Amino acid sequence: MKKIKVGILGCGTVGGGVYTLLTKNRSVIAGREGLDFEVVQIADVRAPKGIPAKIRSKDAYAVINNPDIEIIVETIGGVKPALDFVLAAFKAGKSVVTANKELIAKEGERLFAAAAASGVSFLFEASVGGSIPIIAALRNNLAANQIKEIYGIVNGTTNYILTKMTEEKMEFSAALKKAQELGFAEANPTADVDGYDAAYKAAILARVALGAEINFKEVSFEGISKISLSDIRYADEIGGVIKLLAVVKNSSAGIEIGVRPTIVSKKHPLASVSNEFNAIFVNSDAAGEQMYYGRGAGALPTASAIAADLIEIARSSGEPIGLPEPKIFKRLDSNESMGRYYFHLKVADKFGVLSEIAGILADQKVSIDAVLQKETSNNVATLIIITHEANEKNIAAALKQIGDLSVVKSVKNVLRVGL
Ligand code: HSE
């Protein structure tokens, strides 16, 4: 039986989950894999409950430099101080497993290079989709494929909020509060609600699926804070549901990496992914369309992915596991990025308004698919316009001009329509 001693940095929900899983299923893993994992030390500035005092430490470097420990699990989150600890672990010759999507999205290339230089493994399955083995699927099982596109519901908090708004007509703030109570929202809701968390994950997916060098500043992202119950209702009327999608698209014109709220057709499998669940839809040239579904957050689901990385490292018998060198891809510019759009406008309810808006769209070569006029109050009407495929640059120019019209009171929202 191969014995592997593990140290954990950070004992919050995820770190505590790793300790619980490795302890609870120690004999299961040993029986299945012939690998005996033991958590010998855990560093946390607090004194976490449920962890025996003899393995607790307040000093991360004591764990990193503990000569018994072979693999470090980093579950602190955020860039500082996690980055310093991970680099120190590599220097000490330790392999590292992390769930830290922000760290990889912001410092990934530096870390992959440092791990390779030290001849150690660096794995991060839990950083995208929690329990869902999407990184392994892209790295291993789909390695013979050219990945064409990935659409992921990779943030459980926003998916939970959008589901509650859709199914229970719950207001945004009440749904967010519930998600926080259930423990899958980030401590700072901005990371979830404004799309940062999903954007980190989009950058990681693009790195693994395409080898695209991670440059987080180039990921365009948007969250869900502008979505109202009326957007949800109008999306429903046109046969869709609003989902926050991480998007990675690869075409001969360039790659697109981003996050955007999108009206997804109710017929698409991603539309039925509800509550805090995550799913990643992958379209590749040989395997075709696949969808990976499961729990994207939580103590044991995330620990399950971390334990899988630990097992992979232990199985590799010292051969370092990492990613190949990154490639620089041309980014699709807004001239080349095509999509269908939903505009939610508040306009004066009088003659000529529609023709002014239609004129601007025609000038910008944006073709209209549907127009719905909804509620009118105090002579202000709600106008919903769905466009055919148009390029992003023309859409932006048209919106600017539409917003400047004196008859347009406000542009309440603009969403992608697709899938
Ligand atoms: N806050 C994240 C989510 C947790 O809601 O999905 C997992 O990264």
CSV table of C-alpha atoms and ligand atoms in Angstrom, one decimal:
chain,number,residue,atom,x,y,z
A,1,MET,CA,0.0,0.0,0.0
A,2,LYS,CA,1.4,3.3,-1.1
A,3,LYS,CA,1.2,5.9,1.7
A,4,ILE,CA,0.8,9.6,0.8
A,5,LYS,CA,0.9,12.3,3.5
A,6,VAL,CA,-1.1,15.4,2.7
A,7,GLY,CA,-1.0,19.0,4.1
A,8,ILE,CA,-3.9,21.4,3.8
A,9,LEU,CA,-3.6,25.2,3.7
A,10,GLY,CA,-6.9,26.8,4.7
A,11,CYS,CA,-9.6,25.0,6.5
A,12,GLY,CA,-12.8,26.7,5.5
A,13,THR,CA,-15.7,24.9,3.8
A,14,VAL,CA,-13.5,23.3,1.1
A,15,GLY,CA,-10.4,22.6,3.2
A,16,GLY,CA,-12.6,21.1,5.9
A,17,GLY,CA,-14.4,19.0,3.3
A,18,VAL,CA,-11.1,17.6,2.1
A,19,TYR,CA,-10.1,16.6,5.6
A,20,THR,CA,-13.6,15.0,6.1
A,21,LEU,CA,-13.6,13.1,2.8
A,22,LEU,CA,-10.0,11.8,3.1
A,23,THR,CA,-10.7,10.7,6.6
A,24,LYS,CA,-14.1,9.2,6.0
A,25,ASN,CA,-13.2,7.4,2.8
A,26,ARG,CA,-9.6,6.5,3.6
A,27,SER,CA,-10.3,2.8,3.5
A,28,VAL,CA,-12.5,3.2,0.4
A,29,ILE,CA,-9.7,4.9,-1.5
A,30,ALA,CA,-7.2,2.4,-0.2
A,31,GLY,CA,-9.4,-0.5,-1.2
A,32,ARG,CA,-10.0,0.9,-4.7
A,33,GLU,CA,-6.7,2.4,-5.5
A,34,GLY,CA,-4.1,0.9,-3.2
A,35,LEU,CA,-3.3,4.4,-2.0
A,36,ASP,CA,-3.4,5.4,1.7
A,37,PHE,CA,-3.9,9.1,2.1
A,38,GLU,CA,-3.4,10.7,5.5
A,39,VAL,CA,-3.9,14.4,6.3
A,40,VAL,CA,-1.0,15.1,8.7
A,41,GLN,CA,-1.2,18.8,9.1
A,42,ILE,CA,-3.6,21.7,8.4
A,43,ALA,CA,-2.8,25.3,8.6
A,44,ASP,CA,-5.4,27.9,9.3
A,45,VAL,CA,-5.2,31.2,11.2
A,46,ARG,CA,-8.4,30.2,13.0
A,47,ALA,CA,-8.9,27.1,15.1
A,48,PRO,CA,-11.3,25.1,12.8
A,49,LYS,CA,-13.8,22.9,14.4
A,50,GLY,CA,-13.7,19.1,14.0
A,51,ILE,CA,-9.9,19.1,13.3
A,52,PRO,CA,-7.8,17.3,15.9
A,53,ALA,CA,-5.5,19.7,17.8
A,54,LYS,CA,-2.4,17.7,17.1
A,55,ILE,CA,-2.6,18.3,13.3
A,56,ARG,CA,-3.6,22.0,13.5
A,57,SER,CA,-1.1,24.8,12.9
A,58,LYS,CA,-1.4,28.5,12.4
A,59,ASP,CA,1.7,28.6,10.3
A,60,ALA,CA,1.3,27.7,6.6
A,61,TYR,CA,5.1,27.5,6.2
A,62,ALA,CA,5.3,24.8,8.9
A,63,VAL,CA,3.0,22.7,6.7
A,64,ILE,CA,4.8,23.5,3.4
A,65,ASN,CA,8.2,22.7,4.9
A,66,ASN,CA,7.0,19.6,6.8
A,67,PRO,CA,9.3,16.9,5.4
A,68,ASP,CA,6.7,14.2,5.8
A,69,ILE,CA,4.3,16.0,3.5
A,70,GLU,CA,4.3,15.1,-0.2
A,71,ILE,CA,1.3,17.0,-1.5
A,72,ILE,CA,-0.1,20.3,-0.5
A,73,VAL,CA,-3.8,21.2,-0.9
A,74,GLU,CA,-4.4,24.9,-1.2
A,75,THR,CA,-7.9,25.9,-0.2
A,76,ILE,CA,-7.4,29.4,1.1
A,77,GLY,CA,-8.9,31.1,-2.0
A,78,GLY,CA,-7.9,34.5,-3.5
A,79,VAL,CA,-4.5,35.5,-4.7
A,80,LYS,CA,-2.8,36.7,-1.5
A,81,PRO,CA,-1.3,34.9,0.4
A,82,ALA,CA,-2.2,31.7,-1.6
A,83,LEU,CA,0.2,32.6,-4.4
A,84,ASP,CA,3.2,32.9,-2.1
A,85,PHE,CA,2.4,29.6,-0.4
A,86,VAL,CA,2.0,27.7,-3.6
A,87,LEU,CA,5.3,29.0,-5.0
A,88,ALA,CA,7.0,28.1,-1.7
A,89,ALA,CA,5.5,24.6,-1.9
A,90,PHE,CA,6.9,24.1,-5.4
A,91,LYS,CA,10.3,25.4,-4.3
A,92,ALA,CA,10.1,22.8,-1.4
A,93,GLY,CA,9.5,20.1,-4.1
A,94,LYS,CA,5.9,19.6,-3.2
A,95,SER,CA,3.1,19.0,-5.7
A,96,VAL,CA,0.0,21.2,-5.2
A,97,VAL,CA,-3.7,20.7,-5.7
A,98,THR,CA,-5.9,23.7,-5.6
A,99,ALA,CA,-9.5,24.7,-5.9
A,100,ASN,CA,-8.5,28.4,-6.3
A,101,LYS,CA,-10.0,29.7,-9.6
A,102,GLU,CA,-9.0,33.3,-9.0
A,103,LEU,CA,-5.4,32.3,-8.4
A,104,ILE,CA,-5.2,30.3,-11.6
A,105,ALA,CA,-7.0,32.9,-13.7
A,106,LYS,CA,-4.7,35.7,-12.5
A,107,GLU,CA,-1.4,33.9,-11.9
A,108,GLY,CA,-1.9,30.6,-13.7
A,109,GLU,CA,0.9,30.9,-16.3
A,110,ARG,CA,3.4,31.8,-13.7
A,111,LEU,CA,2.4,28.9,-11.5
A,112,PHE,CA,2.3,26.3,-14.3
A,113,ALA,CA,5.9,27.4,-15.3
A,114,ALA,CA,7.1,27.4,-11.7
A,115,ALA,CA,5.6,23.9,-11.1
A,116,ALA,CA,7.3,22.6,-14.3
A,117,ALA,CA,10.6,24.2,-13.3
A,118,SER,CA,10.5,22.5,-9.9
A,119,GLY,CA,9.5,19.1,-11.5
A,120,VAL,CA,6.3,18.9,-9.4
A,121,SER,CA,2.6,18.4,-10.3
A,122,PHE,CA,0.0,21.2,-10.1
A,123,LEU,CA,-3.7,20.2,-10.6
A,124,PHE,CA,-6.9,22.2,-10.2
A,125,GLU,CA,-9.9,20.1,-11.1
A,126,ALA,CA,-12.0,21.7,-8.4
A,127,SER,CA,-11.5,25.2,-9.8
A,128,VAL,CA,-14.2,24.8,-12.4
A,129,GLY,CA,-17.5,23.0,-11.9
A,130,GLY,CA,-16.8,21.8,-8.3
A,131,SER,CA,-17.4,18.0,-8.4
A,132,ILE,CA,-17.8,17.8,-12.2
A,133,PRO,CA,-14.7,16.2,-13.8
A,134,ILE,CA,-14.6,18.8,-16.6
A,135,ILE,CA,-10.8,19.5,-16.4
A,136,ALA,CA,-10.0,15.8,-16.6
A,137,ALA,CA,-12.4,15.3,-19.4
A,138,LEU,CA,-10.8,18.2,-21.4
A,139,ARG,CA,-7.3,17.2,-20.5
A,140,ASN,CA,-7.6,13.5,-21.0
A,141,ASN,CA,-10.8,12.1,-22.5
A,142,LEU,CA,-11.2,14.8,-25.2
A,143,ALA,CA,-7.5,15.2,-25.8
A,144,ALA,CA,-7.9,13.9,-29.4
A,145,ASN,CA,-10.6,16.4,-30.2
A,146,GLN,CA,-10.6,19.9,-31.5
A,147,ILE,CA,-12.8,21.8,-29.1
A,148,LYS,CA,-15.2,24.1,-31.1
A,149,GLU,CA,-17.2,25.6,-28.3
A,150,ILE,CA,-17.9,25.4,-24.6
A,151,TYR,CA,-21.0,26.9,-22.9
A,152,GLY,CA,-20.9,26.5,-19.1
A,153,ILE,CA,-23.2,27.3,-16.2
A,154,VAL,CA,-20.3,27.4,-13.9
A,155,ASN,CA,-21.6,29.7,-11.1
A,156,GLY,CA,-24.0,28.0,-8.8
A,157,THR,CA,-25.0,31.2,-6.9
A,158,THR,CA,-26.2,33.0,-10.0
A,159,ASN,CA,-27.9,29.9,-11.4
A,160,TYR,CA,-29.7,29.5,-8.1
A,161,ILE,CA,-30.8,33.2,-8.2
A,162,LEU,CA,-32.0,33.0,-11.8
A,163,THR,CA,-33.8,29.7,-11.1
A,164,LYS,CA,-35.6,31.3,-8.1
A,165,MET,CA,-36.5,34.4,-10.1
A,166,THR,CA,-37.8,32.2,-13.0
A,167,GLU,CA,-39.7,29.5,-11.0
A,168,GLU,CA,-40.8,31.4,-7.9
A,169,LYS,CA,-40.8,35.0,-9.2
A,170,MET,CA,-38.5,35.7,-6.3
A,171,GLU,CA,-36.8,39.1,-6.3
A,172,PHE,CA,-33.0,39.1,-6.9
A,173,SER,CA,-32.0,40.2,-3.4
A,174,ALA,CA,-34.1,37.6,-1.6
A,175,ALA,CA,-32.7,34.8,-3.8
A,176,LEU,CA,-29.1,36.0,-3.2
A,177,LYS,CA,-29.7,36.0,0.5
A,178,LYS,CA,-31.0,32.4,0.3
A,179,ALA,CA,-28.0,31.3,-1.8
A,180,GLN,CA,-25.7,32.8,0.9
A,181,GLU,CA,-27.5,31.0,3.7
A,182,LEU,CA,-27.1,27.7,1.8
A,183,GLY,CA,-23.4,28.3,1.7
A,184,PHE,CA,-22.5,28.2,-2.0
A,185,ALA,CA,-22.2,32.0,-2.6
A,186,GLU,CA,-18.8,33.6,-2.2
A,187,ALA,CA,-18.4,35.7,1.0
A,188,ASN,CA,-18.3,38.7,-1.3
A,189,PRO,CA,-21.4,38.4,-3.5
A,190,THR,CA,-19.8,40.6,-6.2
A,191,ALA,CA,-17.6,37.7,-7.3
A,192,ASP,CA,-20.6,35.7,-8.1
A,193,VAL,CA,-23.2,38.2,-9.1
A,194,ASP,CA,-21.0,40.4,-11.3
A,195,GLY,CA,-19.5,37.5,-13.2
A,196,TYR,CA,-15.9,37.4,-11.8
A,197,ASP,CA,-16.2,33.9,-10.6
A,198,ALA,CA,-17.6,32.6,-13.9
A,199,ALA,CA,-14.9,34.6,-15.8
A,200,TYR,CA,-12.1,33.0,-13.9
A,201,LYS,CA,-13.6,29.7,-14.8
A,202,ALA,CA,-14.0,30.6,-18.5
A,203,ALA,CA,-10.3,31.6,-18.7
A,204,ILE,CA,-9.3,28.2,-17.1
A,205,LEU,CA,-11.6,26.3,-19.5
A,206,ALA,CA,-10.0,28.0,-22.5
A,207,ARG,CA,-6.5,27.2,-21.2
A,208,VAL,CA,-7.3,23.6,-20.7
A,209,ALA,CA,-9.4,23.1,-23.8
A,210,LEU,CA,-7.4,25.1,-26.3
A,211,GLY,CA,-4.1,25.8,-24.6
A,212,ALA,CA,-5.0,29.5,-24.8
A,213,GLU,CA,-2.6,31.5,-22.6
A,214,ILE,CA,-4.4,32.9,-19.6
A,215,ASN,CA,-4.7,36.6,-19.7
A,216,PHE,CA,-7.6,37.4,-17.4
A,217,LYS,CA,-7.7,41.1,-18.4
A,218,GLU,CA,-8.8,39.9,-21.9
A,219,VAL,CA,-11.9,38.0,-20.6
A,220,SER,CA,-15.0,40.1,-21.2
A,221,PHE,CA,-17.7,39.5,-18.6
A,222,GLU,CA,-21.0,40.6,-17.3
A,223,GLY,CA,-23.1,39.5,-14.4
A,224,ILE,CA,-26.8,39.2,-13.6
A,225,SER,CA,-27.4,42.3,-11.5
A,226,LYS,CA,-29.3,44.1,-14.2
A,227,ILE,CA,-31.7,41.3,-14.8
A,228,SER,CA,-35.2,42.0,-13.7
A,229,LEU,CA,-38.3,39.8,-13.2
A,230,SER,CA,-39.7,41.4,-16.3
A,231,ASP,CA,-36.7,40.2,-18.4
A,232,ILE,CA,-37.3,36.7,-17.0
A,233,ARG,CA,-40.9,36.9,-18.1
A,234,TYR,CA,-40.2,38.3,-21.6
A,235,ALA,CA,-37.5,35.6,-22.1
A,236,ASP,CA,-40.1,33.0,-21.2
A,237,GLU,CA,-42.5,34.5,-23.7
A,238,ILE,CA,-40.0,34.0,-26.5
A,239,GLY,CA,-39.4,30.4,-25.4
A,240,GLY,CA,-36.2,30.9,-23.4
A,241,VAL,CA,-34.7,31.1,-19.9
A,242,ILE,CA,-32.0,33.4,-18.8
A,243,LYS,CA,-28.7,31.7,-17.8
A,244,LEU,CA,-25.3,33.1,-17.0
A,245,LEU,CA,-23.0,31.4,-19.5
A,246,ALA,CA,-19.2,31.1,-19.6
A,247,VAL,CA,-18.4,31.0,-23.2
A,248,VAL,CA,-15.3,29.7,-25.0
A,249,LYS,CA,-15.5,29.7,-28.8
A,250,ASN,CA,-12.8,28.7,-31.2
A,251,SER,CA,-13.0,29.5,-34.9
A,252,SER,CA,-10.6,30.3,-37.7
A,253,ALA,CA,-11.3,34.0,-37.1
A,254,GLY,CA,-10.1,33.8,-33.5
A,255,ILE,CA,-11.2,32.8,-30.1
A,256,GLU,CA,-13.8,34.3,-27.8
A,257,ILE,CA,-13.6,33.9,-24.0
A,258,GLY,CA,-16.3,35.6,-21.9
A,259,VAL,CA,-19.3,35.5,-19.6
A,260,ARG,CA,-22.7,36.8,-20.5
A,261,PRO,CA,-26.3,36.4,-19.4
A,262,THR,CA,-28.0,34.7,-22.3
A,263,ILE,CA,-31.5,33.8,-23.3
A,264,VAL,CA,-31.2,30.0,-23.8
A,265,SER,CA,-33.9,28.2,-25.7
A,266,LYS,CA,-35.9,25.9,-23.4
A,267,LYS,CA,-35.1,23.1,-25.7
A,268,HIS,CA,-31.4,23.3,-25.1
A,269,PRO,CA,-30.1,20.9,-22.3
A,270,LEU,CA,-28.5,23.8,-20.4
A,271,ALA,CA,-32.0,25.3,-19.9
A,272,SER,CA,-32.9,22.5,-17.5
A,273,VAL,CA,-29.9,23.0,-15.3
A,274,SER,CA,-31.5,24.5,-12.2
A,275,ASN,CA,-30.7,25.8,-8.8
A,276,GLU,CA,-27.1,25.6,-7.7
A,277,PHE,CA,-26.2,22.9,-10.2
A,278,ASN,CA,-23.5,23.5,-12.8
A,279,ALA,CA,-23.2,22.1,-16.3
A,280,ILE,CA,-20.7,22.4,-19.0
A,281,PHE,CA,-21.8,21.8,-22.6
A,282,VAL,CA,-18.8,21.0,-24.9
A,283,ASN,CA,-18.9,20.6,-28.7
A,284,SER,CA,-15.9,19.0,-30.2
A,285,ASP,CA,-15.1,17.7,-33.6
A,286,ALA,CA,-14.9,13.9,-32.9
A,287,ALA,CA,-17.0,13.4,-29.8
A,288,GLY,CA,-19.7,15.9,-30.8
A,289,GLU,CA,-22.0,17.5,-28.2
A,290,GLN,CA,-21.6,16.5,-24.6
A,291,MET,CA,-22.9,17.9,-21.4
A,292,TYR,CA,-21.2,17.4,-18.0
A,293,TYR,CA,-23.6,18.1,-15.0
A,294,GLY,CA,-23.3,18.1,-11.3
A,295,ARG,CA,-22.7,20.0,-8.1
A,296,GLY,CA,-20.4,23.0,-8.6
A,297,ALA,CA,-19.8,23.9,-5.0
A,298,GLY,CA,-20.1,22.7,-1.4
A,299,ALA,CA,-17.7,21.0,0.9
A,300,LEU,CA,-17.8,17.3,-0.2
A,301,PRO,CA,-18.5,17.8,-3.9
A,302,THR,CA,-15.5,20.1,-4.2
A,303,ALA,CA,-13.4,17.8,-2.0
A,304,SER,CA,-14.3,15.0,-4.3
A,305,ALA,CA,-12.5,16.8,-7.2
A,306,ILE,CA,-9.5,17.7,-5.0
A,307,ALA,CA,-9.2,14.0,-3.9
A,308,ALA,CA,-9.3,13.0,-7.6
A,309,ASP,CA,-6.3,15.2,-8.3
A,310,LEU,CA,-4.5,13.8,-5.2
A,311,ILE,CA,-5.1,10.3,-6.5
A,312,GLU,CA,-3.9,11.2,-10.0
A,313,ILE,CA,-0.7,12.6,-8.6
A,314,ALA,CA,-0.2,9.6,-6.4
A,315,ARG,CA,-0.8,7.3,-9.3
A,316,SER,CA,1.8,9.1,-11.5
A,317,SER,CA,4.7,7.8,-9.3
A,318,GLY,CA,6.6,11.1,-9.3
A,319,GLU,CA,6.2,11.9,-13.0
A,320,PRO,CA,5.0,15.6,-12.8
A,321,ILE,CA,1.6,16.4,-14.2
A,322,GLY,CA,0.9,19.8,-15.6
A,323,LEU,CA,-0.3,21.6,-18.7
A,324,PRO,CA,1.6,22.0,-22.0
A,325,GLU,CA,3.1,25.4,-22.8
A,326,PRO,CA,0.4,27.9,-23.7
A,327,LYS,CA,-0.3,29.3,-27.1
A,328,ILE,CA,-1.3,32.8,-28.0
A,329,PHE,CA,-4.5,32.9,-30.0
A,330,LYS,CA,-5.9,35.8,-31.9
A,331,ARG,CA,-9.0,37.2,-30.1
A,332,LEU,CA,-12.1,37.7,-32.1
A,333,ASP,CA,-12.7,41.4,-32.3
A,334,SER,CA,-16.2,42.9,-32.0
A,335,ASN,CA,-16.4,43.2,-35.8
A,336,GLU,CA,-16.3,39.5,-36.1
A,337,SER,CA,-18.3,38.4,-33.0
A,338,MET,CA,-21.8,37.5,-34.2
A,339,GLY,CA,-24.9,37.0,-32.1
A,340,ARG,CA,-28.6,37.6,-31.7
A,341,TYR,CA,-29.7,40.2,-29.2
A,342,TYR,CA,-32.6,41.1,-26.9
A,343,PHE,CA,-33.2,44.8,-26.2
A,344,HIS,CA,-35.5,45.9,-23.4
A,345,LEU,CA,-36.4,49.5,-23.9
A,346,LYS,CA,-38.6,52.1,-22.3
A,347,VAL,CA,-40.0,54.4,-25.0
A,348,ALA,CA,-42.5,57.2,-25.3
A,349,ASP,CA,-45.8,55.7,-26.5
A,350,LYS,CA,-46.3,57.9,-29.6
A,351,PHE,CA,-46.2,57.7,-33.4
A,352,GLY,CA,-42.9,57.3,-35.2
A,353,VAL,CA,-41.0,55.8,-32.3
A,354,LEU,CA,-40.7,52.3,-33.8
A,355,SER,CA,-39.7,53.6,-37.2
A,356,GLU,CA,-36.9,55.8,-35.7
A,357,ILE,CA,-35.5,52.7,-33.9
A,358,ALA,CA,-36.0,50.5,-36.9
A,359,GLY,CA,-34.2,53.1,-39.1
A,360,ILE,CA,-31.2,53.0,-36.8
A,361,LEU,CA,-31.1,49.2,-36.8
A,362,ALA,CA,-31.4,49.2,-40.6
A,363,ASP,CA,-28.5,51.7,-41.0
A,364,GLN,CA,-26.4,49.4,-38.8
A,365,LYS,CA,-27.4,46.4,-40.9
A,366,VAL,CA,-29.1,44.8,-37.9
A,367,SER,CA,-32.2,42.8,-39.0
A,368,ILE,CA,-35.1,42.6,-36.6
A,369,ASP,CA,-36.6,39.2,-35.8
A,370,ALA,CA,-39.4,40.2,-33.5
A,371,VAL,CA,-40.8,43.2,-31.7
A,372,LEU,CA,-43.1,43.0,-28.7
A,373,GLN,CA,-44.8,46.0,-27.2
A,374,LYS,CA,-45.6,45.3,-23.6
A,375,GLU,CA,-47.0,47.3,-20.7
A,376,THR,CA,-47.6,51.1,-21.1
A,377,SER,CA,-48.0,53.4,-18.1
A,378,ASN,CA,-47.8,57.2,-18.1
A,379,ASN,CA,-47.3,57.1,-21.8
A,380,VAL,CA,-44.1,55.1,-21.5
A,381,ALA,CA,-44.2,51.7,-23.3
A,382,THR,CA,-42.0,48.7,-22.8
A,383,LEU,CA,-40.5,47.6,-26.1
A,384,ILE,CA,-38.8,44.3,-26.6
A,385,ILE,CA,-36.8,43.8,-29.8
A,386,ILE,CA,-35.1,40.6,-30.8
A,387,THR,CA,-32.6,40.8,-33.6
A,388,HIS,CA,-31.3,38.3,-36.1
A,389,GLU,CA,-27.6,37.6,-36.1
A,390,ALA,CA,-25.6,40.8,-36.2
A,391,ASN,CA,-22.1,41.7,-35.3
A,392,GLU,CA,-21.4,43.1,-31.9
A,393,LYS,CA,-19.8,46.3,-33.2
A,394,ASN,CA,-23.0,47.2,-35.2
A,395,ILE,CA,-25.2,46.3,-32.2
A,396,ALA,CA,-23.1,48.6,-29.9
A,397,ALA,CA,-23.3,51.4,-32.4
A,398,ALA,CA,-27.1,51.0,-32.9
A,399,LEU,CA,-27.6,50.9,-29.1
A,400,LYS,CA,-25.7,54.1,-28.6
A,401,GLN,CA,-27.8,55.9,-31.2
A,402,ILE,CA,-31.1,54.3,-29.9
A,403,GLY,CA,-30.2,55.4,-26.3
A,404,ASP,CA,-29.6,58.9,-27.5
A,405,LEU,CA,-33.1,59.3,-29.1
A,406,SER,CA,-35.2,61.7,-27.1
A,407,VAL,CA,-38.2,59.2,-27.3
A,408,VAL,CA,-36.2,56.5,-25.7
A,409,LYS,CA,-36.5,56.9,-21.9
A,410,SER,CA,-34.0,54.1,-21.1
A,411,VAL,CA,-32.3,51.0,-22.3
A,412,LYS,CA,-33.2,48.7,-19.4
A,413,ASN,CA,-31.3,45.7,-20.6
A,414,VAL,CA,-29.5,44.1,-23.5
A,415,LEU,CA,-29.0,40.3,-23.5
A,416,ARG,CA,-27.6,37.7,-25.9
A,417,VAL,CA,-30.1,35.3,-27.4
A,418,GLY,CA,-28.6,32.0,-28.3
A,419,LEU,CA,-28.4,28.2,-28.0
B,1,HSE,N1,-19.4,30.8,-5.5
B,1,HSE,C1,-19.2,29.7,-6.4
B,1,HSE,C2,-20.5,29.3,-7.0
B,1,HSE,C3,-18.6,28.5,-5.7
B,1,HSE,O1,-21.5,29.9,-6.6
B,1,HSE,O2,-20.6,28.5,-7.9
B,1,HSE,C4,-17.8,27.6,-6.6
B,1,HSE,O3,-16.7,28.2,-7.2
